[in-house]
Short mmCIF file of C-alpha atoms and ligand atoms in Angstrom, two decimals:
data_model
loop_
_atom_site.label_atom_id
_atom_site.label_comp_id
_atom_site.label_asym_id
_atom_site.label_seq_id
_atom_site.Cartn_x
_atom_site.Cartn_y
_atom_site.Cartn_z
CA MET A 1 4.80 -138.99 -0.53
CA GLN A 2 2.47 -136.10 0.31
CA ARG A 3 0.01 -136.26 3.14
CA PHE A 4 -2.82 -134.11 1.70
CA LYS A 5 -5.91 -136.04 0.64
CA PRO A 6 -7.84 -133.93 -1.89
CA GLU A 7 -10.52 -136.60 -2.32
CA GLN A 8 -11.23 -136.63 1.40
CA ALA A 9 -11.19 -132.82 1.60
CA LEU A 10 -13.72 -132.68 -1.23
CA CYS A 11 -15.89 -135.28 0.45
CA GLU A 12 -15.80 -133.48 3.80
CA THR A 13 -16.91 -130.09 2.49
CA ARG A 14 -20.58 -129.19 3.04
CA ARG A 15 -22.72 -131.04 0.51
CA GLU A 16 -25.21 -128.94 -1.42
CA PHE A 17 -28.68 -130.36 -2.10
CA GLY A 18 -31.23 -129.14 -4.62
CA GLU A 19 -34.68 -127.68 -4.21
CA HIS A 20 -37.37 -130.22 -3.27
CA GLY A 21 -34.72 -132.43 -1.61
CA GLY A 22 -32.87 -133.21 -4.82
CA VAL A 23 -29.63 -135.15 -4.31
CA THR A 24 -28.05 -132.89 -6.92
CA PRO A 25 -27.86 -129.11 -6.50
CA SER A 26 -30.31 -126.92 -8.40
CA ILE A 27 -29.14 -124.89 -11.35
CA SER A 28 -29.68 -121.26 -10.51
CA ARG A 29 -29.93 -119.56 -13.87
CA SER A 30 -31.19 -116.20 -12.77
CA ALA A 31 -29.11 -113.28 -14.01
CA THR A 32 -30.33 -111.08 -11.17
CA PHE A 33 -31.69 -111.61 -7.64
CA THR A 34 -34.46 -110.03 -5.58
CA VAL A 35 -33.27 -107.90 -2.69
CA MET A 36 -35.92 -108.18 0.05
CA ASP A 37 -34.85 -105.13 2.01
CA PRO A 38 -33.94 -102.12 -0.18
CA ALA A 39 -31.99 -100.59 2.69
CA THR A 40 -29.38 -103.38 2.37
CA MET A 41 -28.67 -102.61 -1.31
CA PRO A 42 -25.79 -100.16 -0.70
CA GLU A 43 -24.06 -102.65 1.59
CA ILE A 44 -24.56 -105.49 -0.88
CA PHE A 45 -23.14 -103.31 -3.67
CA GLY A 46 -20.26 -102.28 -1.48
CA GLY A 47 -19.35 -105.96 -1.05
CA ARG A 48 -19.94 -105.81 2.72
CA ARG A 49 -23.03 -108.04 2.69
CA GLY A 50 -22.87 -111.11 0.48
CA PRO A 51 -25.07 -114.22 0.56
CA GLU A 52 -23.01 -115.59 3.44
CA SER A 53 -23.01 -112.40 5.50
CA GLY A 54 -26.66 -111.53 5.90
CA GLY A 55 -27.14 -110.21 2.37
CA CYS A 56 -28.01 -112.02 -0.81
CA PHE A 57 -26.83 -112.75 -4.32
CA LEU A 58 -26.84 -109.65 -6.49
CA TYR A 59 -26.12 -110.38 -10.11
CA SER A 60 -24.68 -113.50 -11.75
CA ARG A 61 -21.57 -111.86 -13.19
CA HIS A 62 -20.66 -111.09 -9.59
CA PHE A 63 -21.52 -114.31 -7.78
CA ASN A 64 -23.95 -117.03 -8.83
CA PRO A 65 -25.27 -119.71 -6.46
CA THR A 66 -24.42 -122.70 -8.70
CA SER A 67 -20.98 -121.43 -9.75
CA SER A 68 -20.28 -120.61 -6.10
CA ILE A 69 -20.96 -124.24 -5.12
CA LEU A 70 -18.39 -125.39 -7.67
CA GLY A 71 -15.97 -122.74 -6.38
CA ARG A 72 -16.42 -124.00 -2.83
CA TYR A 73 -15.77 -127.63 -3.90
CA LEU A 74 -12.66 -126.65 -5.85
CA ALA A 75 -11.31 -124.63 -2.94
CA ALA A 76 -11.77 -127.66 -0.67
CA MET A 77 -9.96 -129.88 -3.16
CA GLU A 78 -7.07 -127.40 -3.50
CA ASN A 79 -6.91 -126.52 0.19
CA THR A 80 -7.37 -122.80 -0.51
CA GLU A 81 -9.74 -120.46 1.33
CA ALA A 82 -11.80 -119.74 -1.78
CA ALA A 83 -12.09 -120.17 -5.54
CA ILE A 84 -13.84 -118.41 -8.39
CA CYS A 85 -14.97 -120.08 -11.60
CA THR A 86 -14.33 -118.53 -15.01
CA ALA A 87 -15.46 -119.10 -18.57
CA SER A 88 -12.15 -120.70 -19.62
CA GLY A 89 -8.68 -121.59 -18.41
CA MET A 90 -7.29 -118.60 -20.31
CA ALA A 91 -9.77 -116.35 -18.50
CA ALA A 92 -8.49 -117.68 -15.18
CA ILE A 93 -4.86 -117.08 -16.19
CA SER A 94 -5.33 -113.66 -17.79
CA SER A 95 -7.59 -112.33 -15.00
CA THR A 96 -5.11 -113.48 -12.35
CA LEU A 97 -2.07 -111.98 -14.05
CA LEU A 98 -3.82 -108.72 -14.91
CA GLN A 99 -4.98 -108.43 -11.31
CA LEU A 100 -1.47 -108.89 -9.97
CA CYS A 101 0.45 -106.87 -12.57
CA HIS A 102 0.09 -103.29 -13.74
CA ARG A 103 1.92 -101.17 -16.31
CA GLY A 104 5.68 -101.34 -15.62
CA ASP A 105 5.46 -104.63 -13.72
CA HIS A 106 7.33 -107.79 -14.63
CA ILE A 107 6.64 -111.54 -14.61
CA VAL A 108 9.14 -114.38 -14.39
CA SER A 109 7.61 -117.36 -16.14
CA SER A 110 8.63 -120.92 -16.80
CA ASP A 111 9.82 -121.23 -20.40
CA THR A 112 7.66 -124.32 -20.86
CA ILE A 113 3.99 -123.42 -20.68
CA TYR A 114 0.87 -123.81 -22.81
CA GLY A 115 1.16 -121.86 -26.09
CA GLY A 116 -1.82 -119.62 -25.28
CA SER A 117 -0.31 -118.61 -21.93
CA HIS A 118 3.03 -118.00 -23.66
CA ALA A 119 1.32 -115.74 -26.21
CA LEU A 120 -0.47 -113.86 -23.42
CA PHE A 121 2.84 -113.11 -21.65
CA ASN A 122 5.03 -112.68 -24.72
CA ASP A 123 2.74 -110.96 -27.22
CA LEU A 124 -0.27 -109.37 -25.52
CA MET A 125 0.86 -108.24 -22.08
CA PRO A 126 3.85 -106.22 -23.37
CA GLN A 127 1.24 -104.09 -25.18
CA MET A 128 -0.04 -103.23 -21.69
CA GLY A 129 3.44 -102.43 -20.42
CA ILE A 130 3.90 -105.77 -18.61
CA ASP A 131 7.01 -107.74 -19.60
CA THR A 132 7.97 -111.35 -18.99
CA THR A 133 11.29 -113.14 -18.71
CA PHE A 134 11.10 -116.84 -19.53
CA VAL A 135 13.43 -119.19 -17.66
CA ASP A 136 13.90 -122.88 -17.01
CA PRO A 137 12.12 -123.30 -13.64
CA SER A 138 14.42 -126.16 -12.63
CA ASP A 139 17.35 -123.72 -12.71
CA LEU A 140 16.70 -121.86 -9.44
CA GLU A 141 19.75 -119.65 -9.94
CA ALA A 142 18.36 -118.49 -13.29
CA VAL A 143 14.92 -117.91 -11.75
CA SER A 144 16.49 -115.87 -8.97
CA ARG A 145 18.60 -113.82 -11.41
CA ALA A 146 15.52 -113.05 -13.53
CA ILE A 147 13.62 -111.49 -10.60
CA THR A 148 13.85 -107.68 -10.59
CA PRO A 149 12.37 -105.06 -8.24
CA GLN A 150 9.47 -104.81 -10.73
CA THR A 151 8.69 -108.54 -10.63
CA ARG A 152 5.29 -109.30 -9.13
CA VAL A 153 4.73 -112.91 -10.16
CA LEU A 154 6.57 -116.17 -10.60
CA TYR A 155 4.49 -118.32 -12.94
CA THR A 156 4.78 -122.00 -13.74
CA GLU A 157 2.78 -125.06 -14.68
CA ALA A 158 3.04 -127.87 -12.11
CA MET A 159 3.67 -130.31 -14.96
CA ALA A 160 4.69 -128.49 -18.09
CA ASN A 161 2.77 -128.58 -21.35
CA PRO A 162 3.98 -130.45 -23.39
CA THR A 163 7.37 -131.71 -22.16
CA LEU A 164 5.94 -132.88 -18.79
CA LYS A 165 8.81 -131.26 -16.91
CA MET A 166 7.95 -130.93 -13.26
CA ALA A 167 8.32 -127.71 -11.29
CA HIS A 168 9.80 -127.95 -7.80
CA ILE A 169 6.90 -125.98 -6.29
CA PRO A 170 8.20 -125.85 -2.67
CA LYS A 171 11.55 -124.40 -3.79
CA LEU A 172 9.91 -121.94 -6.19
CA ALA A 173 7.47 -120.87 -3.45
CA ASP A 174 10.31 -120.34 -1.02
CA LEU A 175 12.22 -118.25 -3.55
CA ALA A 176 9.14 -116.21 -4.51
CA HIS A 177 8.24 -115.48 -0.90
CA ARG A 178 11.78 -114.48 0.05
CA ARG A 179 11.65 -111.96 -2.82
CA GLY A 180 8.16 -110.75 -1.90
CA ILE A 181 6.36 -112.01 -5.00
CA LYS A 182 3.46 -114.37 -5.66
CA LEU A 183 3.81 -117.89 -7.00
CA VAL A 184 1.02 -118.72 -9.47
CA VAL A 185 0.77 -122.37 -10.57
CA ASP A 186 -1.30 -123.80 -13.43
CA ASN A 187 -2.32 -127.28 -12.25
CA THR A 188 -4.34 -128.24 -15.34
CA PHE A 189 -2.32 -131.44 -16.02
CA THR A 190 -2.27 -132.74 -12.47
CA PRO A 191 -5.49 -132.20 -10.47
CA MET A 192 -5.63 -134.27 -7.25
CA MET A 193 -2.14 -135.62 -8.00
CA ILE A 194 -0.46 -132.35 -7.13
CA SER A 195 -1.77 -129.80 -4.62
CA PRO A 196 0.19 -126.62 -5.43
CA ALA A 197 -1.28 -124.57 -2.57
CA VAL A 198 -0.30 -127.27 -0.06
CA LEU A 199 3.22 -127.15 -1.54
CA GLY A 200 3.43 -123.36 -1.13
CA ALA A 201 1.80 -121.74 -4.20
CA ASP A 202 -0.24 -118.59 -3.54
CA ILE A 203 -2.67 -118.98 -6.42
CA VAL A 204 -3.67 -122.07 -8.39
CA VAL A 205 -5.20 -121.63 -11.84
CA TYR A 206 -6.99 -124.26 -13.85
CA SER A 207 -8.37 -125.05 -17.22
CA LEU A 208 -11.34 -127.10 -16.03
CA THR A 209 -11.88 -127.99 -19.69
CA LYS A 210 -9.40 -130.84 -19.24
CA PHE A 211 -9.29 -133.57 -16.55
CA ILE A 212 -11.58 -131.87 -14.04
CA ASN A 213 -14.58 -131.83 -16.38
CA GLY A 214 -13.27 -134.87 -18.22
CA ALA A 215 -15.85 -135.04 -21.00
CA SER A 216 -14.42 -132.53 -23.51
CA ASP A 217 -17.83 -130.87 -23.81
CA VAL A 218 -17.29 -127.54 -22.04
CA ILE A 219 -14.67 -124.80 -21.82
CA ALA A 220 -14.15 -123.62 -18.24
CA GLY A 221 -11.58 -122.40 -15.74
CA ALA A 222 -11.02 -121.54 -12.09
CA ILE A 223 -8.80 -119.52 -9.78
CA CYS A 224 -8.15 -120.93 -6.30
CA ALA A 225 -6.61 -118.58 -3.75
CA ASP A 226 -7.14 -116.85 -0.43
CA LYS A 227 -10.38 -114.94 0.19
CA ALA A 228 -8.66 -111.58 -0.10
CA PHE A 229 -7.48 -112.28 -3.66
CA ILE A 230 -10.84 -113.70 -4.76
CA HIS A 231 -12.53 -110.55 -3.40
CA GLN A 232 -10.03 -108.41 -5.31
CA LEU A 233 -10.98 -110.24 -8.52
CA MET A 234 -14.65 -109.51 -7.81
CA ASP A 235 -14.24 -105.91 -6.70
CA LEU A 236 -16.86 -103.72 -8.36
CA HIS A 237 -14.33 -101.05 -9.29
CA THR A 238 -11.15 -102.92 -10.20
CA GLY A 239 -11.88 -106.67 -10.12
CA ARG A 240 -10.62 -108.26 -13.33
CA VAL A 241 -13.16 -111.09 -13.23
CA MET A 242 -15.95 -108.66 -12.33
CA LEU A 243 -15.06 -106.07 -14.97
CA LEU A 244 -13.62 -108.11 -17.82
CA GLY A 245 -16.57 -110.44 -17.30
CA PRO A 246 -15.38 -114.00 -18.08
CA THR A 247 -18.39 -115.45 -16.24
CA MET A 248 -19.03 -119.17 -16.03
CA ASP A 249 -22.51 -120.24 -17.14
CA PRO A 250 -24.30 -121.91 -14.19
CA ARG A 251 -25.26 -124.84 -16.43
CA VAL A 252 -21.54 -125.46 -17.04
CA ALA A 253 -20.90 -125.18 -13.30
CA TYR A 254 -23.61 -127.78 -12.70
CA ASP A 255 -22.09 -130.19 -15.25
CA ILE A 256 -18.69 -129.94 -13.61
CA ILE A 257 -20.16 -130.34 -10.11
CA GLN A 258 -21.62 -133.64 -11.31
CA ARG A 259 -18.23 -134.86 -12.53
CA LEU A 260 -16.06 -133.84 -9.59
CA PRO A 261 -17.03 -136.82 -7.40
CA HIS A 262 -15.46 -139.24 -9.90
CA LEU A 263 -12.38 -137.15 -10.73
CA ALA A 264 -10.23 -139.21 -8.34
CA ILE A 265 -11.33 -142.50 -9.90
CA ARG A 266 -10.69 -141.11 -13.37
CA MET A 267 -7.25 -139.76 -12.45
CA ARG A 268 -6.24 -143.14 -11.06
CA GLU A 269 -7.32 -144.94 -14.21
CA HIS A 270 -5.73 -142.36 -16.56
CA SER A 271 -2.49 -142.82 -14.60
CA ARG A 272 -2.64 -146.61 -14.41
CA ARG A 273 -3.10 -146.96 -18.14
CA ALA A 274 -0.57 -144.29 -19.09
CA HIS A 275 1.99 -145.99 -16.83
CA ARG A 276 1.39 -149.43 -18.38
CA ILE A 277 1.57 -148.10 -21.93
CA ALA A 278 4.68 -146.02 -21.20
CA SER A 279 6.41 -149.03 -19.60
CA ARG A 280 5.68 -151.16 -22.66
CA LEU A 281 6.96 -148.42 -24.98
CA GLU A 282 10.12 -148.20 -22.89
CA GLU A 283 10.64 -151.96 -23.27
CA LEU A 284 10.25 -151.58 -27.03
CA GLY A 285 12.93 -148.87 -27.06
CA VAL A 286 10.53 -146.08 -28.05
CA PRO A 287 11.64 -142.57 -26.91
CA VAL A 288 8.83 -142.12 -24.42
CA ILE A 289 8.62 -139.43 -21.73
CA TYR A 290 6.56 -140.36 -18.68
CA PRO A 291 7.35 -139.14 -15.15
CA GLY A 292 6.31 -142.48 -13.65
CA LEU A 293 9.18 -144.32 -15.32
CA ALA A 294 12.17 -144.80 -13.02
CA ALA A 295 14.46 -143.66 -15.86
CA HIS A 296 12.69 -140.29 -16.13
CA PRO A 297 15.18 -137.66 -14.91
CA GLN A 298 12.64 -136.14 -12.52
CA HIS A 299 11.10 -139.39 -11.29
CA ALA A 300 12.35 -138.88 -7.72
CA LEU A 301 11.10 -135.28 -7.60
CA VAL A 302 7.65 -136.18 -8.92
CA THR A 303 7.44 -139.03 -6.42
CA GLU A 304 8.23 -136.56 -3.65
CA LEU A 305 5.61 -134.02 -4.74
CA ILE A 306 2.58 -136.13 -5.65
CA ASN A 307 -0.29 -136.96 -3.36
CA GLU A 308 -0.48 -140.66 -2.67
CA GLY A 309 -2.85 -142.80 -4.69
CA TYR A 310 -3.25 -141.00 -8.02
CA GLY A 311 -0.20 -142.28 -9.88
CA TYR A 312 1.93 -140.20 -12.22
CA GLY A 313 -0.74 -138.75 -14.46
CA GLY A 314 -2.48 -139.44 -17.72
CA LEU A 315 -0.08 -137.64 -20.02
CA MET A 316 2.90 -138.99 -21.88
CA ALA A 317 4.98 -137.76 -24.78
CA ILE A 318 6.68 -139.70 -27.54
CA ASP A 319 9.48 -138.04 -29.43
CA CYS A 320 9.14 -139.12 -33.05
CA GLY A 321 12.00 -136.82 -34.10
CA THR A 322 10.29 -135.29 -37.12
CA GLN A 323 6.82 -133.96 -37.73
CA ARG A 324 6.49 -136.29 -40.72
CA LEU A 325 6.99 -139.35 -38.51
CA ALA A 326 4.77 -137.87 -35.80
CA ASP A 327 1.97 -137.46 -38.36
CA ALA A 328 2.45 -141.01 -39.69
CA PHE A 329 2.34 -142.38 -36.13
CA MET A 330 -0.82 -140.48 -35.16
CA ASP A 331 -2.45 -141.37 -38.47
CA ARG A 332 -1.75 -145.03 -37.79
CA LEU A 333 -3.04 -144.85 -34.21
CA GLN A 334 -6.25 -143.09 -35.17
CA ASN A 335 -7.10 -144.39 -38.61
CA GLU A 336 -5.74 -147.96 -38.57
CA GLU A 337 -5.86 -148.93 -34.91
CA ASP A 338 -8.72 -146.89 -33.43
CA PHE A 339 -6.48 -146.15 -30.45
CA GLY A 340 -7.62 -142.54 -29.98
CA TYR A 341 -8.21 -139.24 -31.71
CA ILE A 342 -5.92 -136.70 -33.32
CA ALA A 343 -7.20 -133.67 -31.45
CA VAL A 344 -5.80 -130.97 -29.23
CA SER A 345 -6.79 -130.81 -25.55
CA LEU A 346 -6.47 -133.48 -22.91
CA GLY A 347 -8.12 -135.12 -19.94
CA TYR A 348 -10.88 -136.75 -22.04
CA TYR A 349 -12.06 -140.30 -21.36
CA ASP A 350 -10.77 -141.32 -24.80
CA THR A 351 -7.14 -140.85 -25.81
CA LEU A 352 -6.32 -137.53 -27.51
CA MET A 353 -3.04 -136.94 -29.30
CA SER A 354 -1.41 -134.02 -31.05
CA CYS A 355 1.98 -132.95 -32.32
CA SER A 356 2.65 -130.06 -29.93
CA SER A 357 5.11 -127.94 -31.93
CA ALA A 358 2.58 -127.50 -34.73
CA THR A 359 -0.51 -127.14 -32.51
CA THR A 360 -0.78 -126.16 -28.85
CA SER A 361 2.77 -124.79 -28.73
CA SER A 362 2.67 -123.20 -32.20
CA GLU A 363 2.42 -119.69 -30.69
CA ILE A 364 5.96 -120.20 -29.37
CA SER A 365 8.82 -119.31 -31.77
CA ASP A 366 11.05 -122.09 -33.14
CA ASP A 367 13.99 -120.78 -31.09
CA ALA A 368 11.97 -120.69 -27.87
CA GLN A 369 10.67 -124.21 -28.61
CA LYS A 370 14.30 -125.37 -28.95
CA MET A 371 15.24 -123.67 -25.68
CA MET A 372 12.48 -125.50 -23.82
CA GLY A 373 13.58 -128.81 -25.35
CA LEU A 374 10.51 -129.26 -27.55
CA SER A 375 11.24 -131.40 -30.59
CA GLU A 376 9.18 -130.83 -33.75
CA GLY A 377 8.18 -134.50 -33.67
CA LEU A 378 6.93 -134.63 -30.07
CA VAL A 379 3.52 -136.26 -29.84
CA ARG A 380 1.62 -135.54 -26.63
CA LEU A 381 -0.83 -138.24 -25.65
CA SER A 382 -3.55 -137.83 -23.07
CA VAL A 383 -4.31 -141.46 -22.29
CA GLY A 384 -7.99 -142.30 -21.97
CA PHE A 385 -9.65 -145.19 -20.19
CA THR A 386 -12.11 -146.59 -22.70
CA GLY A 387 -11.72 -150.08 -24.18
CA SER A 388 -9.62 -152.89 -22.77
CA LEU A 389 -6.07 -152.05 -21.72
CA ALA A 390 -4.76 -155.27 -23.31
CA GLU A 391 -6.21 -154.22 -26.65
CA ARG A 392 -4.83 -150.66 -26.31
CA LEU A 393 -1.35 -152.08 -25.60
CA ALA A 394 -1.59 -154.28 -28.69
CA GLN A 395 -2.77 -151.35 -30.84
CA MET A 396 0.09 -149.15 -29.63
CA GLU A 397 2.65 -151.89 -30.18
CA ARG A 398 1.48 -152.50 -33.75
CA ALA A 399 1.57 -148.75 -34.50
CA VAL A 400 5.11 -148.15 -33.21
CA ILE A 401 6.41 -151.18 -35.11
CA ALA A 402 4.57 -150.14 -38.30
CA VAL A 403 6.18 -146.69 -38.34
CA GLY A 404 9.56 -147.89 -37.03
CA LEU A 405 9.65 -146.06 -33.69
CA HIS A 406 10.83 -149.15 -31.80
CA ARG A 407 14.39 -150.35 -31.24
CA SER A 408 15.20 -152.55 -34.25
N1 PLP B 1 -3.38 -124.21 -19.20
C1 PLP B 1 -2.96 -125.32 -19.82
C2 PLP B 1 -1.82 -126.11 -19.22
C3 PLP B 1 -3.55 -125.74 -21.01
O1 PLP B 1 -3.11 -126.85 -21.62
C4 PLP B 1 -4.61 -124.97 -21.56
C5 PLP B 1 -5.28 -125.35 -22.83
O2 PLP B 1 -4.88 -126.25 -23.53
C6 PLP B 1 -5.02 -123.82 -20.88
C7 PLP B 1 -4.39 -123.48 -19.71
C8 PLP B 1 -6.13 -122.95 -21.42
O3 PLP B 1 -7.37 -123.50 -21.07
P1 PLP B 1 -8.74 -123.18 -21.83
O4 PLP B 1 -8.63 -123.80 -23.19
O5 PLP B 1 -9.78 -123.80 -20.95
O6 PLP B 1 -8.87 -121.70 -21.92
#
C-alpha cells in the first residue's frame, strides 16, 4: 500500500478565504487587472514578476486568481510543484502533448485510452507531423521496442478507459526516464486513489469533468507538473495554454474548489458500492471486470499502487458479449429498475452507464478495439452513491437475471 495521503496534503495546503472574511474564496471574474506601477509592466509581461513575485495578475487567459487557487489545491493533491486549469480534459491533454511534441516527433501511447485522446493521437496529430505508436502498456518489452530517437512522450491512463486495465506507472516511469522521455499519465478514473506523480510520472492530466467535480454540470481539465513545465505552457510566445487559449472560467474553478473537500468521501463511497455490486455480480456468474476482485488479473498490482483508504474505484465493466444484449441490459437498468442513467461520462453521484464500443471508444477502429480487448458488448458503469445500496443490489440482480447475464 502507498504511503502518500492526498487528502492530508490537500488539507495542509494554504487555505484561501474570500473578501470580507468569507469562508469560501471570492470569485475573481475580472478579465484584466490594474497595474499600480506602470514601470513594472514590462517585467510582468516578460513573466518575471507574477502575483507571487512582487507583480500582479495581468489578464485572465494568463493567470486568474480563482483558477490559480484551484491549481494550487490540485498540485497539493497530486504532489506536483504546480498545476494549471483548462477548459476541458481534452484541452489539458492536447495542450500538454502539443507543448512536448513538435513536427517530426513521436509518441508511444497505451493502446487503451479514451476515444477522444485516441483520435487526437491517431487522426489529428499526424496532420501536424506528430506520429503515435500504440502498444499494450503492460508489455514493457513492446513499449521499449516502440521508443525511437524521435519519441518525446510515453502516454498512458492510470486506469484505462474502458477496460480498466492498470498501468504499472513506476515501471513505465523508469523506462521513460532511462530513455530520456516524459511519462504523461491521465488520472481521470482514479483521483486520490492513484498518485501518478508520486509513482514517477512527470505530468498528470485530468478531465475534472468526472470524479473531481462530481456533479456532471461542468466541463473542465487540469495539468499537474513541475513549475518549469507550467511556465512553458503559459509562455507568452509559445505556451500552448496561453496561445491556444483553453481558459477555465473562474466560476467553474469556484464550483470545483467547493467540491474538492468532499472528493475523498465521494471516492470512498463510489468504491465501496462498486466493490459490493461487483462481488455480487461475480457470485451470480456475471462476466464482471472490477480491479478490487481477487480474481481480477491485476488485483495484486492495483493493490500495490493505490493509496490506502480509497478502495478500488467507482468503475466497473460488464461484458454482455453483444451490443444487442448490452442495450437490453442498460434499458432494463434505466427504464425498469431506475438503477442509473444511460449516459456517457463518469464520476457522477448517480450511476452512469454506456456501451463503450459504440460511444466513448467509437473513434477507435474495430481492429484497434479488438487489439485492446474491447468487446462490442462491454458496458462501462460508473457507480453512483444515491439511494440505498441494498436496493441497488436488488435492482442489479433483477436486471441481470431478466436479460440472462447470470450463470444459469
Ligand atoms: N480522459 C479520459 C480518461 C476521459 O474519459 C475523458 C472523457 O470522457 C477525457 C479525458 C476528456 O475529458 P473532457 O470531456 O473533460 O474533455
